[in-house]
């Protein structure tokens, strides 16, 4: 019996979600058209160089989704559905902390983890879970009513979960099962037409529109699907020309002289979508909700722990500099980028070689066949091998998310700030707790990137006849890196 492999399920699921979301949110289709046009332009301007961070086939199909669930049980079921498609939880994001306004969720991202699987199809889903026990947002009474509302709903059918477990066990499904799995999985994330209880939704909205989007309705839905572009500044300008209402900024690193690092994201504002409401008197009325939006991203090189420290420090310095500038004159997005780029150009090496030498970003390494040995012997440390020209770096793409950017994306699309009582203490929810909820390993992004670098260095050692492992740089925190 021909088997549909897990990566084929993943690729087809992403394709079906994209098709479904395009029908639900027509502006998403515009975003896809513009993204495609931008990528075509970059490809014809840069040629092969445009594919340094992934093949154009990968980038054209590449999407991330965002979904939001209500309970640990729902989160554990999501993990089963994604495991069927070779997507595993990576990272813990606490948006309760990262967002200034009321975003009462903690999150992880499900994605493929091995380079081969990522190359086949890198579909990833940022998955957030509500925390009703957090007193900064919910009173004891509201927590109790919210939890009992959530306990009654079923996001995934028993049949879907059985098929998911089967796909995991057999690393794929026969074609009949595959079709059923894909149909049920796509349906689980389609916007429901069921009437929304207006009073209940409103009550939750007072606390947080994210809480209302999750706990105010009896099903879940895809919140956004994000294509990847090779020039996000070009995309932003084109969307504005098409009069699509974009948020004010591009989140993440600025446009600057050096290589793309980490992740840059922007979005168009949430659109009013028709929904049906049930009123207090039992009547059903037409109305609308504004929760779903379109996002686009440009991916860069994965940062090491040290690179990430530099990134976070620069982000704070930029905020400070922008605040100072704003005291004398309004700061436009353009001026903001100039301020940020100036700091980046001062403090971050502007070449891949420099990023590798300072251990700021992750690369795999290729032996440089042009290197003249002239009787010299390669050193044992990665720094020496790069410095002396034995190896050339090839970037590892950043496959994850940034909590500050995620908070910024959430925030800029909320209809109101909601209510957050910062005098209350937080509930004790962290990565270890999330791992317990998921009932499986919660991967650490740095361990995954380190593993990919390590495998390539072992291969290089073999080729160059170096005995014993090549020494990776020890991650050290420093202030200046240039
Ligand atoms: C998730 C927001 C975060 C990203 O790309 O950082 C996100 C959500 O709105 O549910 O998608
Ligand atoms: Ni997103």
Short mmCIF file of C-alpha atoms and ligand atoms in Angstrom, two decimals:
data_model
loop_
_atom_site.label_atom_id
_atom_site.label_comp_id
_atom_site.label_asym_id
_atom_site.label_seq_id
_atom_site.Cartn_x
_atom_site.Cartn_y
_atom_site.Cartn_z
CA UNK A 1 0.00 0.00 0.00
CA UNK A 2 1.61 3.37 -0.98
CA UNK A 3 2.28 5.40 2.08
CA UNK A 4 1.93 9.16 2.40
CA UNK A 5 5.00 10.14 4.39
CA UNK A 6 4.89 12.52 7.31
CA UNK A 7 6.54 15.34 5.39
CA UNK A 8 4.00 14.93 2.60
CA UNK A 9 1.20 15.25 5.16
CA UNK A 10 2.88 18.39 6.49
CA UNK A 11 3.34 19.98 3.05
CA UNK A 12 -0.21 19.14 2.00
CA UNK A 13 -1.67 20.38 5.30
CA UNK A 14 0.12 23.72 4.86
CA UNK A 15 -1.19 23.93 1.28
CA UNK A 16 -4.76 23.20 2.31
CA UNK A 17 -4.67 25.68 5.18
CA UNK A 18 -3.36 28.31 2.79
CA UNK A 19 -6.17 27.62 0.35
CA UNK A 20 -8.78 27.73 3.11
CA UNK A 21 -7.37 30.91 4.71
CA UNK A 22 -7.27 32.63 1.30
CA UNK A 23 -11.00 32.02 0.94
CA UNK A 24 -11.68 33.24 4.49
CA UNK A 25 -9.41 36.32 4.40
CA UNK A 26 -9.10 37.69 0.84
CA UNK A 27 -6.39 40.21 1.86
CA UNK A 28 -4.17 37.16 2.53
CA UNK A 29 -4.37 36.30 -1.15
CA UNK A 30 -3.22 39.84 -2.00
CA UNK A 31 -0.33 39.37 0.43
CA UNK A 32 0.66 36.14 -1.32
CA UNK A 33 0.58 37.83 -4.73
CA UNK A 34 2.73 40.71 -3.52
CA UNK A 35 5.13 38.31 -1.76
CA UNK A 36 5.53 36.35 -4.95
CA UNK A 37 6.21 39.51 -6.95
CA UNK A 38 8.81 40.66 -4.39
CA UNK A 39 10.55 37.28 -4.45
CA UNK A 40 10.62 37.26 -8.26
CA UNK A 41 12.22 40.72 -8.27
CA UNK A 42 14.90 39.73 -5.73
CA UNK A 43 15.61 36.52 -7.60
CA UNK A 44 16.11 38.31 -10.90
CA UNK A 45 18.28 40.99 -9.24
CA UNK A 46 20.47 38.72 -7.15
CA UNK A 47 20.33 35.40 -9.00
CA UNK A 48 21.74 32.49 -7.01
CA UNK A 49 22.66 34.81 -4.11
CA UNK A 50 18.94 35.14 -3.36
CA UNK A 51 18.90 31.47 -2.39
CA UNK A 52 21.67 31.69 0.22
CA UNK A 53 19.08 31.23 2.98
CA UNK A 54 17.04 28.49 1.33
CA UNK A 55 16.00 27.32 -2.11
CA UNK A 56 13.36 29.38 -3.86
CA UNK A 57 11.14 26.27 -3.91
CA UNK A 58 11.32 26.06 -0.12
CA UNK A 59 10.77 29.78 0.35
CA UNK A 60 7.80 29.94 -2.04
CA UNK A 61 5.98 27.16 -0.17
CA UNK A 62 7.12 28.34 3.26
CA UNK A 63 4.49 29.48 5.77
CA UNK A 64 4.08 29.74 9.48
CA UNK A 65 0.70 29.56 11.10
CA UNK A 66 -0.50 30.86 14.46
CA UNK A 67 -3.16 29.12 16.55
CA UNK A 68 -4.43 29.64 20.08
CA UNK A 69 -5.86 27.03 22.46
CA UNK A 70 -7.45 27.15 25.88
CA UNK A 71 -6.30 24.25 28.07
CA UNK A 72 -3.39 21.88 28.72
CA UNK A 73 -5.55 19.05 27.32
CA UNK A 74 -6.05 20.94 24.09
CA UNK A 75 -2.33 21.72 23.90
CA UNK A 76 -1.48 18.01 24.36
CA UNK A 77 -3.89 17.11 21.54
CA UNK A 78 -2.39 19.73 19.23
CA UNK A 79 1.01 18.13 19.93
CA UNK A 80 -0.37 14.76 18.76
CA UNK A 81 -1.82 16.24 15.56
CA UNK A 82 1.47 17.99 14.70
CA UNK A 83 3.67 15.02 15.64
CA UNK A 84 1.80 13.09 12.93
CA UNK A 85 3.29 15.54 10.43
CA UNK A 86 6.81 15.50 11.88
CA UNK A 87 6.38 18.79 13.76
CA UNK A 88 7.76 18.94 17.31
CA UNK A 89 7.59 21.60 20.02
CA UNK A 90 10.58 23.95 20.16
CA UNK A 91 11.01 26.77 22.67
CA UNK A 92 8.92 28.40 25.38
CA UNK A 93 7.63 31.95 24.92
CA UNK A 94 6.02 33.84 27.79
CA UNK A 95 3.98 36.58 26.17
CA UNK A 96 2.40 37.56 29.49
CA UNK A 97 5.80 39.09 30.25
CA UNK A 98 6.81 40.21 26.77
CA UNK A 99 3.65 42.20 26.02
CA UNK A 100 2.79 45.50 27.69
CA UNK A 101 -0.92 45.02 27.06
CA UNK A 102 -3.02 42.10 28.08
CA UNK A 103 -1.83 38.91 26.36
CA UNK A 104 -2.50 36.10 28.88
CA UNK A 105 -0.82 33.25 26.99
CA UNK A 106 2.32 31.10 26.95
CA UNK A 107 3.46 29.59 23.67
CA UNK A 108 5.66 27.14 21.84
CA UNK A 109 6.28 26.50 18.14
CA UNK A 110 5.78 23.15 16.41
CA UNK A 111 8.20 22.54 13.55
CA UNK A 112 10.44 19.98 11.89
CA UNK A 113 13.80 19.74 13.64
CA UNK A 114 16.22 18.01 11.24
CA UNK A 115 17.86 19.80 8.27
CA UNK A 116 16.49 17.23 5.80
CA UNK A 117 12.94 17.62 7.04
CA UNK A 118 13.23 21.41 7.09
CA UNK A 119 14.43 21.35 3.50
CA UNK A 120 11.45 19.20 2.46
CA UNK A 121 8.93 21.57 4.01
CA UNK A 122 9.60 23.83 7.00
CA UNK A 123 5.97 24.47 8.02
CA UNK A 124 5.82 25.71 11.61
CA UNK A 125 2.94 26.75 13.84
CA UNK A 126 3.24 29.23 16.70
CA UNK A 127 0.84 27.81 19.29
CA UNK A 128 -0.39 29.80 22.26
CA UNK A 129 -2.25 28.57 25.30
CA UNK A 130 -4.43 30.62 27.62
CA UNK A 131 -3.49 30.86 31.32
CA UNK A 132 -6.80 31.39 33.18
CA UNK A 133 -5.08 30.90 36.56
CA UNK A 134 -3.05 34.10 36.14
CA UNK A 135 -4.54 36.61 38.61
CA UNK A 136 -3.04 39.55 36.77
CA UNK A 137 -5.76 38.94 34.18
CA UNK A 138 -8.53 36.73 35.58
CA UNK A 139 -10.42 36.81 38.88
CA UNK A 140 -11.05 33.48 40.64
CA UNK A 141 -14.68 33.63 39.54
CA UNK A 142 -13.85 34.31 35.88
CA UNK A 143 -11.17 31.60 35.92
CA UNK A 144 -13.71 29.08 37.15
CA UNK A 145 -16.32 29.98 34.50
CA UNK A 146 -13.70 30.08 31.75
CA UNK A 147 -12.30 26.68 32.69
CA UNK A 148 -15.73 25.09 32.79
CA UNK A 149 -16.60 26.60 29.38
CA UNK A 150 -13.34 25.26 27.92
CA UNK A 151 -13.75 21.83 29.53
CA UNK A 152 -16.99 21.33 27.59
CA UNK A 153 -15.64 21.93 24.12
CA UNK A 154 -13.83 19.49 21.80
CA UNK A 155 -11.46 21.00 19.23
CA UNK A 156 -10.41 17.72 17.66
CA UNK A 157 -12.52 14.69 16.85
CA UNK A 158 -11.57 11.27 18.25
CA UNK A 159 -11.09 10.08 14.65
CA UNK A 160 -8.55 12.79 13.91
CA UNK A 161 -6.55 11.91 17.03
CA UNK A 162 -6.58 8.17 16.22
CA UNK A 163 -5.32 8.90 12.69
CA UNK A 164 -2.67 11.27 14.08
CA UNK A 165 -1.32 8.60 16.44
CA UNK A 166 -1.34 6.07 13.60
CA UNK A 167 0.68 8.42 11.36
CA UNK A 168 3.21 8.88 14.16
CA UNK A 169 3.50 5.15 14.81
CA UNK A 170 3.89 4.14 11.14
CA UNK A 171 5.68 7.33 9.98
CA UNK A 172 2.92 7.99 7.51
CA UNK A 173 -0.57 6.89 6.45
CA UNK A 174 -2.04 4.93 3.60
CA UNK A 175 -3.74 7.16 1.06
CA UNK A 176 -7.31 6.72 2.37
CA UNK A 177 -6.27 7.53 5.94
CA UNK A 178 -4.08 10.40 4.74
CA UNK A 179 -7.01 12.02 2.93
CA UNK A 180 -9.24 11.66 5.99
CA UNK A 181 -6.53 12.98 8.34
CA UNK A 182 -5.94 16.05 6.15
CA UNK A 183 -9.66 16.76 5.79
CA UNK A 184 -10.28 16.54 9.54
CA UNK A 185 -7.14 18.47 10.47
CA UNK A 186 -7.98 21.32 8.08
CA UNK A 187 -11.59 21.39 9.29
CA UNK A 188 -10.40 21.69 12.91
CA UNK A 189 -8.80 25.07 12.07
CA UNK A 190 -11.57 26.47 9.86
CA UNK A 191 -13.52 29.43 11.26
CA UNK A 192 -16.77 28.17 12.75
CA UNK A 193 -20.13 29.61 11.68
CA UNK A 194 -21.67 28.81 15.07
CA UNK A 195 -23.20 31.79 16.91
CA UNK A 196 -20.95 33.48 19.49
CA UNK A 197 -22.47 34.28 22.90
CA UNK A 198 -22.21 38.09 22.78
CA UNK A 199 -22.25 38.73 26.57
CA UNK A 200 -19.64 36.07 27.31
CA UNK A 201 -17.37 37.26 24.50
CA UNK A 202 -17.69 40.88 25.70
CA UNK A 203 -16.90 39.95 29.29
CA UNK A 204 -13.68 38.23 28.23
CA UNK A 205 -12.82 41.08 25.87
CA UNK A 206 -12.76 43.45 28.86
CA UNK A 207 -9.85 41.40 30.16
CA UNK A 208 -8.14 40.69 26.84
CA UNK A 209 -9.23 40.32 23.22
CA UNK A 210 -6.89 37.33 22.97
CA UNK A 211 -8.75 35.67 25.86
CA UNK A 212 -12.05 36.35 24.07
CA UNK A 213 -10.73 34.96 20.79
CA UNK A 214 -9.69 31.76 22.57
CA UNK A 215 -12.25 31.24 25.31
CA UNK A 216 -15.24 33.13 23.93
CA UNK A 217 -15.99 30.58 21.22
CA UNK A 218 -16.48 26.81 21.12
CA UNK A 219 -13.86 26.01 18.46
CA UNK A 220 -10.44 27.18 17.31
CA UNK A 221 -9.23 28.65 14.02
CA UNK A 222 -6.06 29.65 12.29
CA UNK A 223 -5.24 33.20 13.40
CA UNK A 224 -2.86 33.98 10.56
CA UNK A 225 -0.66 32.29 7.97
CA UNK A 226 2.60 33.97 7.16
CA UNK A 227 4.50 33.74 3.88
CA UNK A 228 8.24 34.37 3.68
CA UNK A 229 9.72 37.13 1.53
CA UNK A 230 13.26 37.93 0.46
CA UNK A 231 12.77 41.72 0.79
CA UNK A 232 10.38 42.76 3.55
CA UNK A 233 11.02 46.49 3.06
CA UNK A 234 10.05 46.14 -0.59
CA UNK A 235 6.96 44.21 0.41
CA UNK A 236 5.91 46.83 2.98
CA UNK A 237 6.13 49.61 0.39
CA UNK A 238 4.14 47.65 -2.18
CA UNK A 239 1.38 46.78 0.30
CA UNK A 240 1.03 50.44 1.23
CA UNK A 241 0.76 51.33 -2.44
CA UNK A 242 -2.12 48.86 -2.62
CA UNK A 243 -3.70 50.75 0.32
CA UNK A 244 -3.58 47.80 2.69
CA UNK A 245 -3.45 49.15 6.24
CA UNK A 246 -0.10 47.95 7.60
CA UNK A 247 1.06 48.22 11.24
CA UNK A 248 3.57 51.04 11.77
CA UNK A 249 6.81 49.11 11.92
CA UNK A 250 8.75 46.07 10.85
CA UNK A 251 9.51 44.08 14.01
CA UNK A 252 12.96 42.66 14.67
CA UNK A 253 16.36 43.74 13.31
CA UNK A 254 16.57 46.90 11.16
CA UNK A 255 17.44 47.13 7.48
CA UNK A 256 21.23 47.47 7.69
CA UNK A 257 24.50 46.87 5.85
CA UNK A 258 25.11 43.29 7.01
CA UNK A 259 23.52 39.87 6.43
CA UNK A 260 19.93 39.12 7.43
CA UNK A 261 19.87 37.88 11.02
CA UNK A 262 17.05 36.18 12.94
CA UNK A 263 13.63 37.35 11.87
CA UNK A 264 11.92 40.50 10.57
CA UNK A 265 8.11 40.57 10.58
CA UNK A 266 5.28 42.93 9.82
CA UNK A 267 1.53 42.59 9.44
CA UNK A 268 -1.58 44.20 8.05
CA UNK A 269 -4.20 45.15 10.55
CA UNK A 270 -6.91 42.77 11.61
CA UNK A 271 -9.97 43.06 9.38
CA UNK A 272 -13.61 43.03 10.43
CA UNK A 273 -15.01 39.61 9.53
CA UNK A 274 -18.74 38.80 9.61
CA UNK A 275 -19.71 36.61 12.56
CA UNK A 276 -23.05 35.59 14.04
CA UNK A 277 -23.91 36.44 17.66
CA UNK A 278 -26.42 35.06 20.14
CA UNK A 279 -27.92 37.88 22.21
CA UNK A 280 -29.06 37.73 25.84
CA UNK A 281 -32.69 37.22 24.75
CA UNK A 282 -31.74 34.18 22.65
CA UNK A 283 -32.06 35.95 19.28
CA UNK A 284 -29.31 35.60 16.69
CA UNK A 285 -27.83 38.74 15.10
CA UNK A 286 -25.22 39.44 12.47
CA UNK A 287 -22.12 41.31 13.57
CA UNK A 288 -18.38 41.31 13.05
CA UNK A 289 -15.14 40.60 14.87
CA UNK A 290 -11.68 41.94 14.22
CA UNK A 291 -9.16 39.28 15.28
CA UNK A 292 -7.49 37.81 12.24
CA UNK A 293 -4.73 39.51 10.31
CA UNK A 294 -2.03 38.89 7.76
CA UNK A 295 1.64 38.75 8.54
CA UNK A 296 4.75 38.43 6.45
CA UNK A 297 8.34 37.70 7.40
CA UNK A 298 11.92 37.66 6.21
CA UNK A 299 14.15 35.02 7.77
CA UNK A 300 17.84 35.43 8.46
CA UNK A 301 20.66 33.48 10.04
CA UNK A 302 20.11 31.79 13.43
CA UNK A 303 21.89 33.63 16.26
CA UNK A 304 23.97 31.81 18.87
CA UNK A 305 23.35 32.45 22.57
CA UNK A 306 26.01 35.13 22.35
CA UNK A 307 24.51 36.62 19.19
CA UNK A 308 21.12 36.67 20.82
CA UNK A 309 22.51 38.55 23.83
CA UNK A 310 23.90 41.16 21.47
CA UNK A 311 20.55 41.33 19.68
CA UNK A 312 18.62 41.80 22.93
CA UNK A 313 21.04 44.42 24.21
CA UNK A 314 20.86 46.35 20.93
CA UNK A 315 17.06 46.19 21.02
CA UNK A 316 17.12 47.95 24.41
CA UNK A 317 19.67 50.53 23.22
CA UNK A 318 17.54 51.27 20.17
CA UNK A 319 14.42 51.78 22.32
CA UNK A 320 16.37 54.16 24.53
CA UNK A 321 17.77 56.12 21.57
CA UNK A 322 14.31 56.34 19.97
CA UNK A 323 12.83 57.64 23.25
CA UNK A 324 15.53 60.29 23.42
CA UNK A 325 14.97 61.34 19.81
CA UNK A 326 11.21 61.44 20.35
CA UNK A 327 11.66 64.04 23.10
CA UNK A 328 12.60 66.63 20.47
CA UNK A 329 10.77 65.53 17.29
CA UNK A 330 8.33 62.83 16.20
CA UNK A 331 10.17 59.67 15.11
CA UNK A 332 8.98 58.23 11.80
CA UNK A 333 9.50 54.57 10.90
CA UNK A 334 12.27 55.72 8.56
CA UNK A 335 14.11 57.64 11.28
CA UNK A 336 13.63 54.75 13.65
CA UNK A 337 15.32 52.43 11.18
CA UNK A 338 18.20 54.91 10.73
CA UNK A 339 18.77 55.00 14.49
CA UNK A 340 18.67 51.21 14.72
CA UNK A 341 20.85 50.61 11.65
CA UNK A 342 23.49 53.05 12.96
CA UNK A 343 23.75 51.06 16.21
CA UNK A 344 23.87 47.76 14.34
CA UNK A 345 26.55 48.99 11.93
CA UNK A 346 28.63 50.09 14.92
CA UNK A 347 28.29 46.94 16.97
CA UNK A 348 27.70 43.93 14.73
CA UNK A 349 30.14 42.52 12.15
CA UNK A 350 28.65 43.08 8.68
CA UNK A 351 29.86 39.85 7.05
CA UNK A 352 29.05 36.18 7.52
CA UNK A 353 32.73 35.59 8.14
CA UNK A 354 32.71 38.14 10.95
CA UNK A 355 29.56 36.72 12.51
CA UNK A 356 31.12 33.25 12.45
CA UNK A 357 34.47 34.40 13.85
CA UNK A 358 32.80 36.14 16.77
CA UNK A 359 30.45 33.21 17.32
CA UNK A 360 27.38 35.39 16.87
CA UNK A 361 25.50 33.25 14.37
CA UNK A 362 25.21 29.60 13.36
CA UNK A 363 26.77 28.17 10.23
CA UNK A 364 27.62 24.83 8.78
CA UNK A 365 31.10 24.66 7.27
CA UNK A 366 32.43 23.56 3.92
CA UNK A 367 36.10 22.77 3.31
CA UNK A 368 37.56 25.40 0.96
CA UNK A 369 39.03 23.37 -1.89
CA UNK A 370 40.93 26.43 -3.20
CA UNK A 371 42.99 26.66 -0.03
CA UNK A 372 46.71 26.11 -0.73
CA UNK A 373 48.11 23.96 2.04
CA UNK A 374 51.74 24.89 1.42
CA UNK A 375 52.81 22.39 4.04
CA UNK A 376 50.65 23.97 6.77
CA UNK A 377 48.44 21.88 9.00
CA UNK A 378 44.91 22.96 9.95
CA UNK A 379 44.39 24.02 13.56
CA UNK A 380 41.92 22.41 15.91
CA UNK A 381 39.73 25.36 16.74
CA UNK A 382 36.91 26.61 14.55
CA UNK A 383 38.26 30.16 14.88
CA UNK A 384 41.63 29.11 13.41
CA UNK A 385 40.00 27.17 10.60
CA UNK A 386 37.91 30.18 9.60
CA UNK A 387 40.72 32.68 10.12
CA UNK A 388 43.23 30.67 8.09
CA UNK A 389 40.73 30.05 5.30
CA UNK A 390 40.37 26.25 5.65
CA UNK A 391 36.61 26.39 5.79
CA UNK A 392 33.81 28.62 4.52
CA UNK A 393 30.62 29.30 6.47
CA UNK A 394 27.17 28.48 5.07
CA UNK A 395 24.31 30.08 7.04
CA UNK A 396 21.82 28.09 9.11
CA UNK A 397 18.38 29.68 8.78
CA UNK A 398 16.55 30.85 11.89
CA UNK A 399 13.51 28.57 12.23
CA UNK A 400 12.06 30.02 15.43
CA UNK A 401 10.34 33.17 16.72
CA UNK A 402 11.19 36.25 18.79
CA UNK A 403 9.11 36.92 21.93
CA UNK A 404 9.29 40.72 21.63
CA UNK A 405 8.24 40.62 17.98
CA UNK A 406 5.48 38.13 18.75
CA UNK A 407 4.23 40.43 21.52
CA UNK A 408 4.42 43.37 19.12
CA UNK A 409 2.42 41.49 16.49
CA UNK A 410 -0.22 40.44 19.05
CA UNK A 411 -0.41 43.95 20.49
CA UNK A 412 -0.66 45.93 17.30
CA UNK A 413 -3.65 43.85 16.31
CA UNK A 414 -5.65 44.06 19.54
CA UNK A 415 -8.84 46.13 19.46
CA UNK A 416 -8.10 47.33 22.99
CA UNK A 417 -5.32 46.95 25.54
CA UNK A 418 -7.61 45.00 27.88
CA UNK A 419 -6.80 44.89 31.55
CA UNK A 420 -3.69 43.67 33.35
CA UNK A 421 -3.28 44.10 37.11
CA UNK A 422 0.48 44.17 37.58
CA UNK A 423 0.17 44.22 41.38
CA UNK A 424 -0.84 40.54 41.34
CA UNK A 425 1.85 37.87 41.36
CA UNK A 426 2.38 35.56 38.40
CA UNK A 427 1.60 31.88 38.25
CA UNK A 428 4.55 29.54 38.10
CA UNK A 429 4.49 28.45 34.47
CA UNK A 430 7.74 27.81 32.65
CA UNK A 431 9.35 25.58 30.01
CA UNK A 432 9.44 22.55 32.35
CA UNK A 433 5.74 22.96 33.06
CA UNK A 434 5.00 23.21 29.33
CA UNK A 435 7.01 20.05 28.70
CA UNK A 436 4.79 18.25 31.22
CA UNK A 437 1.67 19.51 29.45
CA UNK A 438 2.98 18.35 26.09
CA UNK A 439 4.01 14.96 27.46
CA UNK A 440 7.06 14.94 25.19
CA UNK A 441 10.44 16.65 24.86
CA UNK A 442 10.26 20.42 24.50
CA UNK A 443 13.30 21.10 22.33
CA UNK A 444 15.71 23.94 22.94
CA UNK A 445 16.50 25.90 19.77
CA UNK A 446 20.19 26.37 20.65
CA UNK A 447 20.69 22.64 21.19
CA UNK A 448 19.17 21.99 17.75
CA UNK A 449 21.32 24.57 15.94
CA UNK A 450 24.43 23.43 17.86
CA UNK A 451 23.73 19.86 16.75
CA UNK A 452 23.60 20.88 13.08
CA UNK A 453 26.86 22.86 13.40
CA UNK A 454 28.49 19.97 15.29
CA UNK A 455 27.59 17.42 12.61
CA UNK A 456 29.08 19.62 9.92
CA UNK A 457 32.29 20.18 11.91
CA UNK A 458 32.70 16.44 12.43
CA UNK A 459 32.42 16.03 8.69
CA UNK A 460 35.00 18.79 8.10
CA UNK A 461 37.38 17.18 10.61
CA UNK A 462 37.14 13.96 8.66
CA UNK A 463 37.85 15.63 5.35
CA UNK A 464 40.80 17.65 6.65
CA UNK A 465 42.22 14.69 8.55
CA UNK A 466 41.91 16.45 11.91
CA UNK A 467 41.91 13.95 14.74
CA UNK A 468 39.45 14.55 17.56
CA UNK A 469 36.61 17.08 17.51
CA UNK A 470 37.05 20.61 16.19
CA UNK A 471 36.70 22.99 19.12
CA UNK A 472 33.58 25.12 18.92
CA UNK A 473 33.84 28.55 20.46
CA UNK A 474 32.73 28.62 24.08
CA UNK A 475 29.73 30.92 24.36
CA UNK A 476 30.93 33.93 26.34
CA UNK A 477 29.01 37.07 27.07
CA UNK A 478 30.87 40.23 26.13
CA UNK A 479 29.88 43.82 25.61
CA UNK A 480 31.59 44.95 22.42
CA UNK A 481 32.00 42.50 19.58
CA UNK A 482 33.69 44.62 16.95
C1 LIG B 1 0.70 34.76 17.57
C2 LIG B 1 1.55 36.00 17.47
C3 LIG B 1 3.01 35.65 17.27
C4 LIG B 1 4.69 35.60 15.38
O1 LIG B 1 4.89 35.41 14.17
O2 LIG B 1 5.55 36.08 16.13
C5 LIG B 1 3.36 35.25 15.90
C6 LIG B 1 -0.78 35.01 17.56
O3 LIG B 1 -1.22 36.13 17.19
O4 LIG B 1 -1.51 34.08 17.92
O5 LIG B 1 2.62 34.70 15.16
NI1 LIG B 2 3.06 34.99 13.19
#
